[in-house]
Tab-separated table of N, CA and C in Angstrom:
chain	number	residue	atom	x	y	z
A	1	MET	N	3.699	-51.846	38.813
A	1	MET	CA	4.237	-50.562	38.426
A	1	MET	C	3.130	-49.514	38.472
A	2	LYS	N	3.511	-48.290	38.717
A	2	LYS	CA	2.567	-47.174	38.767
A	2	LYS	C	2.349	-46.661	37.341
A	3	VAL	N	1.087	-46.588	36.943
A	3	VAL	CA	0.723	-46.130	35.605
A	3	VAL	C	-0.251	-44.974	35.743
A	4	SER	N	0.000	-43.920	34.985
A	4	SER	CA	-0.903	-42.767	34.961
A	4	SER	C	-1.305	-42.498	33.514
A	5	ILE	N	-2.584	-42.663	33.237
A	5	ILE	CA	-3.104	-42.503	31.881
A	5	ILE	C	-4.314	-41.579	31.944
A	6	GLU	N	-4.388	-40.642	31.026
A	6	GLU	CA	-5.583	-39.808	30.917
A	6	GLU	C	-6.591	-40.571	30.070
A	7	VAL	N	-7.700	-40.957	30.688
A	7	VAL	CA	-8.729	-41.716	29.987
A	7	VAL	C	-9.977	-40.853	29.877
A	8	ASN	N	-10.337	-40.520	28.649
A	8	ASN	CA	-11.525	-39.698	28.389
A	8	ASN	C	-11.479	-38.397	29.184
A	9	GLY	N	-10.278	-37.815	29.275
A	9	GLY	CA	-10.120	-36.531	29.949
A	9	GLY	C	-9.942	-36.621	31.452
A	10	ARG	N	-9.945	-37.827	31.994
A	10	ARG	CA	-9.807	-38.011	33.437
A	10	ARG	C	-8.500	-38.749	33.733
A	11	ALA	N	-7.718	-38.217	34.663
A	11	ALA	CA	-6.468	-38.871	35.043
A	11	ALA	C	-6.773	-40.121	35.861
A	12	VAL	N	-6.178	-41.234	35.442
A	12	VAL	CA	-6.317	-42.490	36.172
A	12	VAL	C	-4.901	-42.966	36.484
A	13	ALA	N	-4.561	-42.969	37.758
A	13	ALA	CA	-3.233	-43.406	38.205
A	13	ALA	C	-3.419	-44.579	39.155
A	14	GLU	N	-2.842	-45.704	38.795
A	14	GLU	CA	-2.992	-46.924	39.593
A	14	GLU	C	-1.727	-47.760	39.521
A	15	GLU	N	-1.562	-48.566	40.513
A	15	GLU	CA	-0.506	-49.573	40.544
A	15	GLU	C	-1.066	-50.825	39.860
A	16	VAL	N	-0.374	-51.312	38.829
A	16	VAL	CA	-0.830	-52.501	38.108
A	16	VAL	C	0.367	-53.413	37.842
A	17	PRO	N	0.111	-54.708	37.656
A	17	PRO	CA	1.203	-55.594	37.251
A	17	PRO	C	1.801	-55.111	35.930
A	18	ASP	N	3.101	-55.262	35.761
A	18	ASP	CA	3.768	-54.700	34.579
A	18	ASP	C	3.333	-55.319	33.264
A	19	ARG	N	2.674	-56.460	33.289
A	19	ARG	CA	2.214	-57.102	32.053
A	19	ARG	C	0.745	-56.812	31.759
A	20	THR	N	0.156	-55.854	32.452
A	20	THR	CA	-1.257	-55.524	32.259
A	20	THR	C	-1.471	-54.915	30.878
A	21	LEU	N	-2.391	-55.493	30.145
A	21	LEU	CA	-2.738	-54.943	28.835
A	21	LEU	C	-3.609	-53.704	29.015
A	22	LEU	N	-3.514	-52.796	28.071
A	22	LEU	CA	-4.301	-51.569	28.125
A	22	LEU	C	-5.792	-51.872	28.206
A	23	VAL	N	-6.271	-52.864	27.469
A	23	VAL	CA	-7.693	-53.197	27.495
A	23	VAL	C	-8.146	-53.577	28.903
A	24	HIS	N	-7.310	-54.312	29.634
A	24	HIS	CA	-7.667	-54.694	31.004
A	24	HIS	C	-7.573	-53.495	31.950
A	25	PHE	N	-6.605	-52.628	31.725
A	25	PHE	CA	-6.508	-51.405	32.516
A	25	PHE	C	-7.776	-50.571	32.334
A	26	LEU	N	-8.195	-50.406	31.088
A	26	LEU	CA	-9.375	-49.592	30.806
A	26	LEU	C	-10.628	-50.172	31.440
A	27	ARG	N	-10.830	-51.468	31.286
A	27	ARG	CA	-12.046	-52.109	31.794
A	27	ARG	C	-12.004	-52.330	33.305
A	28	ASP	N	-10.937	-52.945	33.792
A	28	ASP	CA	-10.892	-53.408	35.173
A	28	ASP	C	-10.398	-52.353	36.161
A	29	THR	N	-9.488	-51.512	35.730
A	29	THR	CA	-8.922	-50.514	36.631
A	29	THR	C	-9.656	-49.181	36.516
A	30	ALA	N	-9.832	-48.712	35.279
A	30	ALA	CA	-10.455	-47.403	35.073
A	30	ALA	C	-11.977	-47.473	35.006
A	31	GLY	N	-12.548	-48.655	34.787
A	31	GLY	CA	-13.998	-48.829	34.782
A	31	GLY	C	-14.693	-48.447	33.487
A	32	PHE	N	-13.947	-48.350	32.392
A	32	PHE	CA	-14.550	-48.034	31.093
A	32	PHE	C	-14.789	-49.340	30.334
A	33	THR	N	-15.958	-49.897	30.537
A	33	THR	CA	-16.254	-51.228	30.001
A	33	THR	C	-16.810	-51.216	28.583
A	34	GLY	N	-16.892	-50.066	27.949
A	34	GLY	CA	-17.330	-50.001	26.559
A	34	GLY	C	-16.333	-50.645	25.621
A	35	THR	N	-15.066	-50.671	26.020
A	35	THR	CA	-14.033	-51.319	25.228
A	35	THR	C	-14.161	-52.816	25.443
A	36	ASN	N	-14.457	-53.555	24.384
A	36	ASN	CA	-14.697	-54.990	24.516
A	36	ASN	C	-13.434	-55.806	24.329
A	37	ILE	N	-13.402	-56.940	25.009
A	37	ILE	CA	-12.338	-57.923	24.814
A	37	ILE	C	-12.912	-58.980	23.891
A	38	GLY	N	-12.331	-59.090	22.705
A	38	GLY	CA	-12.858	-60.030	21.735
A	38	GLY	C	-12.004	-61.260	21.610
A	39	CYS	N	-10.939	-61.162	20.847
A	39	CYS	CA	-10.167	-62.340	20.478
A	39	CYS	C	-8.868	-62.496	21.260
A	40	ASP	N	-8.370	-61.416	21.839
A	40	ASP	CA	-7.059	-61.400	22.513
A	40	ASP	C	-5.906	-61.733	21.578
A	41	THR	N	-6.116	-61.627	20.279
A	41	THR	CA	-5.051	-61.940	19.313
A	41	THR	C	-4.885	-60.842	18.268
A	42	THR	N	-5.459	-59.695	18.471
A	42	THR	CA	-5.426	-58.540	17.559
A	42	THR	C	-6.189	-58.758	16.266
A	43	SER	N	-6.979	-59.800	16.187
A	43	SER	CA	-7.661	-60.113	14.939
A	43	SER	C	-8.984	-59.390	14.752
A	44	CYS	N	-9.702	-59.085	15.841
A	44	CYS	CA	-11.087	-58.643	15.662
A	44	CYS	C	-11.303	-57.135	15.761
A	45	GLY	N	-10.510	-56.428	16.544
A	45	GLY	CA	-10.663	-54.977	16.662
A	45	GLY	C	-11.719	-54.514	17.643
A	46	ALA	N	-12.352	-55.432	18.387
A	46	ALA	CA	-13.390	-55.029	19.349
A	46	ALA	C	-12.831	-54.136	20.452
A	47	CYS	N	-11.527	-54.192	20.658
A	47	CYS	CA	-10.885	-53.427	21.729
A	47	CYS	C	-10.272	-52.117	21.238
A	48	THR	N	-10.586	-51.685	20.032
A	48	THR	CA	-9.983	-50.488	19.452
A	48	THR	C	-10.320	-49.242	20.255
A	49	VAL	N	-9.274	-48.459	20.557
A	49	VAL	CA	-9.389	-47.170	21.244
A	49	VAL	C	-8.475	-46.189	20.528
A	50	LEU	N	-8.549	-44.935	20.926
A	50	LEU	CA	-7.621	-43.936	20.408
A	50	LEU	C	-6.557	-43.674	21.461
A	51	LEU	N	-5.307	-43.838	21.083
A	51	LEU	CA	-4.166	-43.543	21.947
A	51	LEU	C	-3.488	-42.320	21.356
A	52	ASP	N	-3.574	-41.208	22.084
A	52	ASP	CA	-3.096	-39.927	21.564
A	52	ASP	C	-3.671	-39.650	20.178
A	53	GLY	N	-4.944	-40.007	20.002
A	53	GLY	CA	-5.658	-39.726	18.759
A	53	GLY	C	-5.499	-40.759	17.671
A	54	GLU	N	-4.639	-41.754	17.878
A	54	GLU	CA	-4.409	-42.781	16.867
A	54	GLU	C	-5.122	-44.070	17.259
A	55	SER	N	-5.721	-44.716	16.298
A	55	SER	CA	-6.437	-45.966	16.511
A	55	SER	C	-5.451	-47.082	16.842
A	56	VAL	N	-5.689	-47.769	17.977
A	56	VAL	CA	-4.878	-48.925	18.352
A	56	VAL	C	-5.788	-50.011	18.907
A	57	LYS	N	-5.357	-51.238	18.764
A	57	LYS	CA	-6.055	-52.354	19.393
A	57	LYS	C	-5.466	-52.478	20.795
A	58	SER	N	-6.284	-52.213	21.788
A	58	SER	CA	-5.774	-52.106	23.155
A	58	SER	C	-5.365	-53.449	23.750
A	59	CYS	N	-5.617	-54.548	23.039
A	59	CYS	CA	-5.125	-55.845	23.506
A	59	CYS	C	-3.680	-56.071	23.072
A	60	THR	N	-3.119	-55.132	22.293
A	60	THR	CA	-1.731	-55.257	21.839
A	60	THR	C	-0.812	-54.244	22.503
A	61	VAL	N	-1.355	-53.441	23.397
A	61	VAL	CA	-0.594	-52.376	24.046
A	61	VAL	C	-0.582	-52.640	25.547
A	62	LEU	N	0.589	-52.571	26.143
A	62	LEU	CA	0.671	-52.674	27.591
A	62	LEU	C	0.235	-51.355	28.217
A	63	ALA	N	-0.376	-51.424	29.371
A	63	ALA	CA	-0.751	-50.202	30.084
A	63	ALA	C	0.488	-49.341	30.316
A	64	ALA	N	1.617	-49.980	30.573
A	64	ALA	CA	2.871	-49.245	30.794
A	64	ALA	C	3.267	-48.424	29.569
A	65	GLN	N	2.960	-48.924	28.383
A	65	GLN	CA	3.280	-48.192	27.159
A	65	GLN	C	2.405	-46.945	27.013
A	66	ALA	N	1.238	-46.969	27.617
A	66	ALA	CA	0.316	-45.827	27.546
A	66	ALA	C	0.532	-44.849	28.700
A	67	ASP	N	1.437	-45.171	29.603
A	67	ASP	CA	1.730	-44.297	30.740
A	67	ASP	C	2.098	-42.904	30.241
A	68	GLY	N	1.408	-41.896	30.772
A	68	GLY	CA	1.672	-40.518	30.376
A	68	GLY	C	0.982	-40.082	29.102
A	69	HIS	N	0.167	-40.948	28.552
A	69	HIS	CA	-0.534	-40.646	27.301
A	69	HIS	C	-2.036	-40.504	27.540
A	70	ALA	N	-2.746	-40.124	26.484
A	70	ALA	CA	-4.202	-39.942	26.555
A	70	ALA	C	-4.895	-41.016	25.749
A	71	VAL	N	-5.915	-41.622	26.355
A	71	VAL	CA	-6.711	-42.650	25.694
A	71	VAL	C	-8.156	-42.173	25.630
A	72	THR	N	-8.768	-42.382	24.487
A	72	THR	CA	-10.203	-42.119	24.337
A	72	THR	C	-10.881	-43.435	24.024
A	73	THR	N	-11.915	-43.730	24.808
A	73	THR	CA	-12.731	-44.918	24.579
A	73	THR	C	-14.067	-44.459	24.000
A	74	VAL	N	-14.911	-45.391	23.650
A	74	VAL	CA	-16.215	-45.047	23.086
A	74	VAL	C	-17.017	-44.170	24.052
A	75	GLU	N	-16.831	-44.376	25.358
A	75	GLU	CA	-17.548	-43.546	26.341
A	75	GLU	C	-17.092	-42.094	26.299
A	76	GLY	N	-15.881	-41.854	25.833
A	76	GLY	CA	-15.332	-40.505	25.805
A	76	GLY	C	-15.713	-39.692	24.584
A	77	LEU	N	-16.460	-40.283	23.665
A	77	LEU	CA	-16.843	-39.569	22.444
A	77	LEU	C	-18.039	-38.640	22.633
A	78	ALA	N	-18.955	-39.007	23.494
A	78	ALA	CA	-20.174	-38.207	23.680
A	78	ALA	C	-19.824	-36.828	24.208
A	79	GLY	N	-20.635	-35.858	23.869
A	79	GLY	CA	-20.440	-34.496	24.351
A	79	GLY	C	-20.718	-34.400	25.843
A	80	PRO	N	-20.327	-33.284	26.468
A	80	PRO	CA	-20.537	-33.108	27.907
A	80	PRO	C	-22.007	-33.191	28.301
A	81	ASP	N	-22.877	-32.861	27.366
A	81	ASP	CA	-24.317	-32.914	27.642
A	81	ASP	C	-24.915	-34.282	27.306
A	82	GLY	N	-24.041	-35.238	26.947
A	82	GLY	CA	-24.516	-36.575	26.600
A	82	GLY	C	-24.873	-36.749	25.133
A	83	SER	N	-24.737	-35.684	24.350
A	83	SER	CA	-25.050	-35.791	22.928
A	83	SER	C	-24.065	-36.734	22.244
A	84	LEU	N	-24.585	-37.500	21.304
A	84	LEU	CA	-23.755	-38.474	20.615
A	84	LEU	C	-22.760	-37.809	19.678
A	85	HIS	N	-21.602	-38.415	19.562
A	85	HIS	CA	-20.600	-38.033	18.573
A	85	HIS	C	-21.214	-38.308	17.196
A	86	PRO	N	-20.851	-37.569	16.159
A	86	PRO	CA	-21.423	-37.810	14.828
A	86	PRO	C	-21.305	-39.261	14.347
A	87	VAL	N	-20.224	-39.937	14.696
A	87	VAL	CA	-20.084	-41.336	14.276
A	87	VAL	C	-21.053	-42.220	15.058
A	88	GLN	N	-21.199	-41.980	16.350
A	88	GLN	CA	-22.169	-42.743	17.145
A	88	GLN	C	-23.584	-42.536	16.611
A	89	ARG	N	-23.919	-41.284	16.327
A	89	ARG	CA	-25.246	-40.966	15.790
A	89	ARG	C	-25.476	-41.679	14.461
A	90	ALA	N	-24.476	-41.633	13.585
A	90	ALA	CA	-24.611	-42.249	12.267
A	90	ALA	C	-24.741	-43.762	12.365
A	91	PHE	N	-24.020	-44.388	13.281
A	91	PHE	CA	-24.168	-45.837	13.460
A	91	PHE	C	-25.597	-46.171	13.869
A	92	ARG	N	-26.171	-45.351	14.730
A	92	ARG	CA	-27.551	-45.592	15.152
A	92	ARG	C	-28.515	-45.354	13.987
A	93	GLU	N	-28.374	-44.235	13.294
A	93	GLU	CA	-29.310	-43.881	12.233
A	93	GLU	C	-29.202	-44.783	11.008
A	94	GLN	N	-28.000	-45.260	10.722
A	94	GLN	CA	-27.794	-46.105	9.531
A	94	GLN	C	-27.851	-47.597	9.868
A	95	HIS	N	-28.218	-47.916	11.093
A	95	HIS	CA	-28.326	-49.314	11.526
A	95	HIS	C	-27.006	-50.065	11.314
A	96	GLY	N	-25.904	-49.414	11.754
A	96	GLY	CA	-24.568	-49.978	11.580
A	96	GLY	C	-24.182	-50.961	12.663
A	97	LEU	N	-25.170	-51.542	13.322
A	97	LEU	CA	-24.877	-52.532	14.352
A	97	LEU	C	-26.000	-53.548	14.404
A	98	GLN	N	-25.666	-54.704	14.868
A	98	GLN	CA	-26.696	-55.708	15.136
A	98	GLN	C	-26.519	-56.183	16.565
A	99	CYS	N	-25.618	-57.124	16.808
A	99	CYS	CA	-25.460	-57.595	18.188
A	99	CYS	C	-24.769	-56.536	19.037
A	100	GLY	N	-23.963	-55.684	18.406
A	100	GLY	CA	-23.314	-54.579	19.109
A	100	GLY	C	-21.949	-54.885	19.685
A	101	PHE	N	-21.489	-56.123	19.611
A	101	PHE	CA	-20.216	-56.461	20.235
A	101	PHE	C	-19.045	-55.744	19.575
A	102	CYS	N	-19.029	-55.661	18.269
A	102	CYS	CA	-17.927	-55.002	17.559
A	102	CYS	C	-18.087	-53.485	17.524
A	103	THR	N	-19.264	-53.000	17.857
A	103	THR	CA	-19.599	-51.591	17.645
A	103	THR	C	-18.633	-50.605	18.294
A	104	PRO	N	-18.249	-50.756	19.563
A	104	PRO	CA	-17.310	-49.777	20.127
A	104	PRO	C	-16.001	-49.690	19.334
A	105	GLY	N	-15.449	-50.846	18.969
A	105	GLY	CA	-14.213	-50.843	18.189
A	105	GLY	C	-14.407	-50.274	16.804
A	106	MET	N	-15.533	-50.613	16.165
A	106	MET	CA	-15.836	-50.074	14.834
A	106	MET	C	-15.986	-48.556	14.888
A	107	ILE	N	-16.663	-48.075	15.908
A	107	ILE	CA	-16.852	-46.629	16.043
A	107	ILE	C	-15.508	-45.935	16.239
A	108	MET	N	-14.670	-46.476	17.098
A	108	MET	CA	-13.377	-45.840	17.352
A	108	MET	C	-12.492	-45.876	16.111
A	109	ALA	N	-12.482	-46.997	15.391
A	109	ALA	CA	-11.712	-47.085	14.156
A	109	ALA	C	-12.266	-46.108	13.111
A	110	SER	N	-13.587	-45.931	13.093
A	110	SER	CA	-14.214	-44.997	12.152
A	110	SER	C	-13.855	-43.553	12.478
A	111	VAL	N	-13.824	-43.225	13.750
A	111	VAL	CA	-13.421	-41.873	14.161
A	111	VAL	C	-11.996	-41.604	13.690
A	112	SER	N	-11.117	-42.563	13.903
A	112	SER	CA	-9.728	-42.406	13.466
A	112	SER	C	-9.646	-42.268	11.950
A	113	LEU	N	-10.386	-43.110	11.243
A	113	LEU	CA	-10.411	-43.047	9.777
A	113	LEU	C	-10.844	-41.665	9.301
A	114	LEU	N	-11.915	-41.142	9.891
A	114	LEU	CA	-12.424	-39.828	9.469
A	114	LEU	C	-11.489	-38.688	9.870
A	115	ASN	N	-10.742	-38.875	10.937
A	115	ASN	CA	-9.736	-37.862	11.295
A	115	ASN	C	-8.653	-37.790	10.230
A	116	ASP	N	-8.294	-38.952	9.667
A	116	ASP	CA	-7.256	-39.018	8.631
A	116	ASP	C	-7.786	-38.714	7.240
A	117	ASN	N	-9.052	-39.064	6.998
A	117	ASN	CA	-9.649	-38.915	5.669
A	117	ASN	C	-11.100	-38.467	5.855
A	118	PRO	N	-11.340	-37.164	5.950
A	118	PRO	CA	-12.676	-36.652	6.284
A	118	PRO	C	-13.777	-36.971	5.275
A	119	LYS	N	-13.451	-37.274	4.041
A	119	LYS	CA	-14.457	-37.560	3.005
A	119	LYS	C	-14.090	-38.828	2.233
A	120	PRO	N	-14.091	-39.971	2.917
A	120	PRO	CA	-13.675	-41.202	2.229
A	120	PRO	C	-14.745	-41.725	1.281
A	121	THR	N	-14.289	-42.494	0.311
A	121	THR	CA	-15.215	-43.235	-0.551
A	121	THR	C	-15.626	-44.508	0.188
A	122	ARG	N	-16.617	-45.182	-0.336
A	122	ARG	CA	-17.036	-46.448	0.271
A	122	ARG	C	-15.883	-47.452	0.283
A	123	ASP	N	-15.109	-47.507	-0.792
A	123	ASP	CA	-13.964	-48.423	-0.849
A	123	ASP	C	-12.908	-48.043	0.183
A	124	GLU	N	-12.687	-46.750	0.371
A	124	GLU	CA	-11.714	-46.305	1.372
A	124	GLU	C	-12.179	-46.629	2.790
A	125	VAL	N	-13.483	-46.555	3.030
A	125	VAL	CA	-14.013	-46.942	4.340
A	125	VAL	C	-13.768	-48.430	4.566
A	126	ARG	N	-14.097	-49.241	3.577
A	126	ARG	CA	-13.881	-50.694	3.718
A	126	ARG	C	-12.403	-51.002	3.983
A	127	ALA	N	-11.511	-50.352	3.256
A	127	ALA	CA	-10.073	-50.576	3.465
A	127	ALA	C	-9.642	-50.070	4.842
A	128	GLY	N	-10.177	-48.934	5.247
A	128	GLY	CA	-9.806	-48.350	6.530
A	128	GLY	C	-10.282	-49.135	7.733
A	129	LEU	N	-11.327	-49.916	7.565
A	129	LEU	CA	-11.873	-50.708	8.668
A	129	LEU	C	-11.537	-52.197	8.555
A	130	GLU	N	-10.628	-52.549	7.653
A	130	GLU	CA	-10.363	-53.965	7.426
A	130	GLU	C	-9.789	-54.687	8.640
A	131	GLY	N	-9.251	-53.993	9.609
A	131	GLY	CA	-8.729	-54.626	10.812
A	131	GLY	C	-9.772	-54.859	11.886
A	132	ASN	N	-11.013	-54.492	11.610
A	132	ASN	CA	-12.110	-54.689	12.561
A	132	ASN	C	-13.133	-55.628	11.954
A	133	LEU	N	-13.470	-56.666	12.695
A	133	LEU	CA	-14.374	-57.684	12.182
A	133	LEU	C	-15.767	-57.555	12.784
A	134	CYS	N	-16.758	-57.825	11.941
A	134	CYS	CA	-18.150	-57.881	12.372
A	134	CYS	C	-18.725	-59.174	11.833
A	135	ARG	N	-19.359	-59.931	12.711
A	135	ARG	CA	-19.911	-61.211	12.289
A	135	ARG	C	-21.390	-61.110	11.927
A	136	CYS	N	-21.989	-59.929	12.124
A	136	CYS	CA	-23.440	-59.826	11.978
A	136	CYS	C	-23.916	-58.995	10.791
A	137	THR	N	-23.268	-57.876	10.502
A	137	THR	CA	-23.899	-56.888	9.628
A	137	THR	C	-23.619	-57.026	8.146
A	138	GLY	N	-22.548	-57.660	7.761
A	138	GLY	CA	-22.181	-57.670	6.352
A	138	GLY	C	-21.531	-56.368	5.928
A	139	TYR	N	-21.302	-55.456	6.842
A	139	TYR	CA	-20.555	-54.212	6.671
A	139	TYR	C	-21.255	-53.113	5.879
A	140	HIS	N	-22.257	-53.419	5.094
A	140	HIS	CA	-22.880	-52.395	4.252
A	140	HIS	C	-23.360	-51.200	5.079
A	141	ASN	N	-24.081	-51.457	6.164
A	141	ASN	CA	-24.600	-50.352	6.977
A	141	ASN	C	-23.508	-49.663	7.780
A	142	ILE	N	-22.454	-50.389	8.124
A	142	ILE	CA	-21.318	-49.763	8.806
A	142	ILE	C	-20.665	-48.760	7.856
A	143	VAL	N	-20.444	-49.167	6.630
A	143	VAL	CA	-19.860	-48.264	5.626
A	143	VAL	C	-20.776	-47.055	5.423
A	144	SER	N	-22.074	-47.295	5.330
A	144	SER	CA	-23.019	-46.184	5.180
A	144	SER	C	-22.964	-45.241	6.373
A	145	ALA	N	-22.778	-45.788	7.568
A	145	ALA	CA	-22.692	-44.951	8.768
A	145	ALA	C	-21.470	-44.044	8.705
A	146	VAL	N	-20.350	-44.565	8.259
A	146	VAL	CA	-19.134	-43.745	8.164
A	146	VAL	C	-19.312	-42.659	7.103
A	147	ILE	N	-19.904	-43.016	5.983
A	147	ILE	CA	-20.170	-42.024	4.927
A	147	ILE	C	-21.100	-40.940	5.475
A	148	ASP	N	-22.142	-41.331	6.185
A	148	ASP	CA	-23.083	-40.378	6.792
A	148	ASP	C	-22.363	-39.469	7.777
A	149	ALA	N	-21.529	-40.051	8.641
A	149	ALA	CA	-20.807	-39.259	9.638
A	149	ALA	C	-19.848	-38.269	8.989
A	150	SER	N	-19.411	-38.571	7.771
A	150	SER	CA	-18.504	-37.666	7.058
A	150	SER	C	-19.239	-36.488	6.423
A	151	GLY	N	-20.575	-36.525	6.492
A	151	GLY	CA	-21.366	-35.456	5.912
A	151	GLY	C	-21.709	-35.659	4.460
A	152	GLN	N	-21.332	-36.811	3.912
A	152	GLN	CA	-21.627	-37.115	2.521
A	152	GLN	C	-23.007	-37.780	2.412
A	153	GLU	N	-23.541	-37.717	1.223
A	153	GLU	CA	-24.829	-38.345	0.942
A	153	GLU	C	-24.654	-39.869	0.942
A	154	VAL	N	-25.523	-40.548	1.660
A	154	VAL	CA	-25.500	-42.010	1.697
A	154	VAL	C	-26.350	-42.513	0.537
A	155	ASP	N	-25.690	-43.189	-0.395
A	155	ASP	CA	-26.442	-43.763	-1.522
A	155	ASP	C	-26.721	-45.223	-1.209
A	156	ARG	N	-27.907	-45.611	-1.456
A	156	ARG	CA	-28.335	-46.984	-1.142
A	156	ARG	C	-28.308	-47.824	-2.357
């Protein structure tokens, strides 16, 4: 089937099998490999992207369902001059990553969380990111990164 999706501001129109998952469309067809394939069962959140501004796990969405819609991946967050998005910057500054595998999904889920709740508490950040798993960090620095990106003081 013919699918046309705006990915990071760029129109991508391709013929794909009708059962193609959005995550595979993004990585294999559109070439945006920042979106990771983790568990393929919606458990880990490594594939989280924004679909029309809403956080979704792209392993649960068919490319056909995204036809005519806009998707933002982690690559689409940086400014035109390459400057990091505030959440990307905060993850780097607050050491919110270790191996980095979950990082794209965590960043995208954090962007969505902050769009819905610009000044969350630490508990609200933890609740808001509960669908994204990290096996390395223990979450403390991830939570601090989201608080930092919100413009609030990071208390240690």
